[in-house]
Coordinates of C-alpha atoms in Angstrom, one line a residue:
X32 CA 0.0 0.0 0.0
X33 CA 1.5 3.3 -1.1
X34 CA 1.4 6.5 1.1
X35 CA -1.7 7.8 -0.7
X36 CA -3.5 4.4 -0.2
X37 CA -2.6 4.4 3.5
X38 CA -3.8 7.9 4.1
X39 CA -7.0 7.3 2.1
X40 CA -7.7 4.3 4.3
X41 CA -7.1 6.4 7.5
X42 CA -9.4 9.2 6.1
X43 CA -12.1 6.6 5.3
X44 CA -12.0 5.4 8.9
X45 CA -12.0 9.1 10.1
X46 CA -15.1 9.7 7.9
X47 CA -16.9 6.7 9.5
X48 CA -16.0 8.0 13.0
X49 CA -17.1 11.5 12.0
X50 CA -20.5 10.1 11.0
X51 CA -20.9 8.3 14.3
X52 CA -19.8 11.5 16.2
X53 CA -22.3 13.6 14.3
X54 CA -25.1 11.2 15.2
X55 CA -24.1 11.2 18.9
X56 CA -23.7 15.0 19.0
X57 CA -27.1 15.5 17.4
X58 CA -28.8 13.4 20.1
X59 CA -26.8 15.1 22.9
X60 CA -28.0 18.5 21.6
X61 CA -31.5 17.1 21.3
X62 CA -31.5 15.9 24.9
X63 CA -30.1 19.3 26.0
X64 CA -32.9 21.0 24.2
X65 CA -35.6 18.8 25.8
X66 CA -34.2 19.6 29.2
X67 CA -34.4 23.3 28.5
X68 CA -37.9 22.9 27.1
X69 CA -39.1 21.0 30.1
X70 CA -37.6 23.7 32.4
X71 CA -39.9 26.2 30.8
X72 CA -37.7 27.8 28.1
X73 CA -40.4 27.5 25.5
X74 CA -39.0 30.5 23.6
X75 CA -35.8 28.6 23.1
X76 CA -35.8 28.3 19.3
X77 CA -33.3 26.2 17.3
X78 CA -34.9 25.6 13.9
X79 CA -31.6 26.1 12.0
X80 CA -30.1 23.2 13.9
X81 CA -32.9 20.9 12.8
X82 CA -32.8 22.2 9.2
X83 CA -29.1 21.5 8.9
X84 CA -29.7 17.9 10.0
X85 CA -32.5 17.6 7.5
X86 CA -30.2 18.8 4.7
X87 CA -27.6 16.2 5.7
X88 CA -30.3 13.5 5.4
X89 CA -31.5 14.8 2.1
X90 CA -28.3 15.5 0.3
X91 CA -25.3 16.0 2.6
X92 CA -24.8 12.3 3.3
X93 CA -25.1 11.6 -0.5
X94 CA -22.3 14.1 -1.2
X95 CA -20.1 12.6 1.4
X96 CA -21.0 9.1 0.1
X97 CA -20.0 10.0 -3.5
X98 CA -16.6 11.1 -2.1
X99 CA -16.3 7.9 0.1
X100 CA -17.4 5.3 -2.5
X101 CA -15.0 6.1 -5.3
X102 CA -12.3 3.4 -6.0
X103 CA -10.3 2.2 -8.9
X104 CA -11.1 -1.4 -8.0
X105 CA -14.7 -2.5 -8.8
X106 CA -14.8 -4.9 -5.8
X107 CA -13.6 -2.3 -3.5
X108 CA -16.2 0.1 -4.9
X109 CA -19.0 -2.4 -4.2
X110 CA -17.8 -3.0 -0.6
X111 CA -17.5 0.8 0.0
X112 CA -21.0 1.3 -1.4
X113 CA -22.4 -1.3 0.9
X114 CA -20.6 0.2 3.9
X115 CA -21.8 3.7 3.1
X116 CA -25.4 2.6 2.4
X117 CA -25.6 1.0 5.9
X118 CA -24.0 4.1 7.5
X119 CA -26.3 6.5 5.6
X120 CA -29.4 4.5 6.5
X121 CA -28.5 4.3 10.2
X122 CA -27.4 8.0 10.4
X123 CA -30.6 9.1 8.6
X124 CA -32.8 7.2 11.1
X125 CA -30.8 8.5 14.1
X126 CA -30.9 12.1 12.8
X127 CA -34.5 12.0 11.7
X128 CA -36.3 12.6 15.0
X129 CA -34.0 15.4 16.2
X130 CA -34.2 17.0 12.8
X131 CA -38.0 16.9 12.7
X132 CA -38.4 18.1 16.3
X133 CA -35.7 20.8 16.2
X134 CA -36.6 21.9 12.7
X135 CA -40.2 22.4 13.8
X136 CA -41.6 19.9 11.3
X137 CA -44.9 19.4 13.2
X138 CA -46.8 18.3 10.1
X139 CA -47.0 15.1 8.2
X140 CA -43.7 15.7 6.5
X141 CA -41.9 15.4 9.9
X142 CA -43.7 12.1 10.7
X143 CA -42.8 10.8 7.2
X144 CA -39.2 11.7 7.7
X145 CA -39.1 9.9 11.1
X146 CA -40.7 6.8 9.8
X147 CA -39.0 6.6 6.4
X148 CA -35.7 8.3 6.9
X149 CA -33.7 5.7 4.8
X150 CA -36.1 6.3 1.9
X151 CA -35.6 10.1 2.2
X152 CA -31.8 9.6 1.9
X153 CA -32.1 7.0 -0.9
X154 CA -32.1 9.6 -3.9
X155 CA -28.8 11.2 -2.7
X156 CA -27.2 7.7 -2.3
X157 CA -28.4 6.7 -5.8
X158 CA -27.0 9.9 -7.2
X159 CA -23.7 9.3 -5.4
X160 CA -23.5 5.8 -6.9
X161 CA -24.2 7.0 -10.5
X162 CA -21.8 10.0 -10.4
X163 CA -19.1 7.9 -8.7
X164 CA -19.3 5.1 -11.3
X165 CA -19.0 7.6 -14.1
X166 CA -15.9 9.3 -12.7
X167 CA -13.9 6.4 -11.3
X168 CA -12.2 5.3 -14.5
X169 CA -10.1 8.4 -14.9
X170 CA -9.0 9.0 -11.2
X171 CA -5.5 8.7 -9.8
X172 CA -4.5 7.6 -6.2
X173 CA -4.0 11.3 -5.4
X174 CA -7.5 12.1 -6.4
X175 CA -8.9 9.3 -4.3
X176 CA -7.0 10.7 -1.3
X177 CA -8.5 14.1 -1.9
X178 CA -12.0 12.6 -2.2
X179 CA -11.6 10.9 1.2
X180 CA -10.4 14.2 2.7
X181 CA -13.3 16.1 1.2
X182 CA -15.7 13.4 2.5
X183 CA -14.4 13.8 6.0
X184 CA -14.6 17.6 5.7
X185 CA -18.2 17.5 4.5
X186 CA -19.3 15.5 7.5
X187 CA -17.2 17.7 9.8
X188 CA -18.7 20.8 8.3
X189 CA -22.3 19.6 8.9
X190 CA -21.4 18.6 12.5
X191 CA -19.7 21.9 13.4
X192 CA -22.5 23.9 11.8
X193 CA -25.2 22.0 13.6
X194 CA -23.4 22.4 17.0
X195 CA -22.6 26.0 16.4
X196 CA -26.1 26.9 15.4
X197 CA -27.4 25.2 18.6
X198 CA -24.9 27.0 20.8
X199 CA -25.7 30.4 19.2
X200 CA -29.4 29.9 19.9
X201 CA -28.6 28.8 23.4
X202 CA -26.4 31.9 24.0
X203 CA -29.2 34.1 22.7
X204 CA -31.7 32.4 25.0
X205 CA -29.4 32.5 28.1
X206 CA -30.6 36.0 29.1
X207 CA -34.3 35.0 28.9
X208 CA -36.3 33.7 31.8
X209 CA -38.4 30.5 31.5
X210 CA -41.8 31.1 29.9
X211 CA -44.4 30.1 32.5
X212 CA -48.0 29.1 31.8
X213 CA -50.9 30.9 33.6
X214 CA -51.4 28.0 36.0
X215 CA -47.6 28.0 36.8
X216 CA -47.8 31.7 37.4
X217 CA -50.7 31.3 39.8
X218 CA -48.8 28.6 41.7
X219 CA -45.7 30.8 41.9
X220 CA -47.8 33.7 43.3
X221 CA -49.5 31.4 45.9
X222 CA -46.1 30.1 47.0
X223 CA -44.7 33.6 47.3
X224 CA -47.8 34.7 49.4
X225 CA -47.4 31.7 51.6
X226 CA -43.7 32.5 52.2
X227 CA -44.7 36.1 53.2

């Protein structure tokens, strides 16, 4: 294995790990949002965070897959396509619920995304397969190395953008007090009077 082949393999593993980290970070952000929501921060709004996850399901994973699948060897290409299809399906299913909830998809489209996330990501995977097959014949080891690097950077970009959009919304909401319902306000006033 030449140096480009070795680094391509390392970047392929890094891309798989980045996909796993993206899914884990999305669920951690979602749990954090749910805790803030339960605490009464109903004005806490992070639709951009959910929209970024939706775009990853619809086309971002396919773009990364096109860069991941490419290989000069047809057998290697088939193996890579199978690995990526499993990764893309699992990540789509993992990201679907946080994407729908945080992206304020409270309609039928959100339910469809949650139930049929692998189907939603199938067109981008099919496009990645077709484009990758058309371009694989004229690629060099250096270009495959660059493809793996871009694959890793695509996933990393989506992950960093998702986390930063959530953190920006959290910083903006940090100065706000929890939004209380009318019954909670009455209970608070009764407790205050009882303390006096």
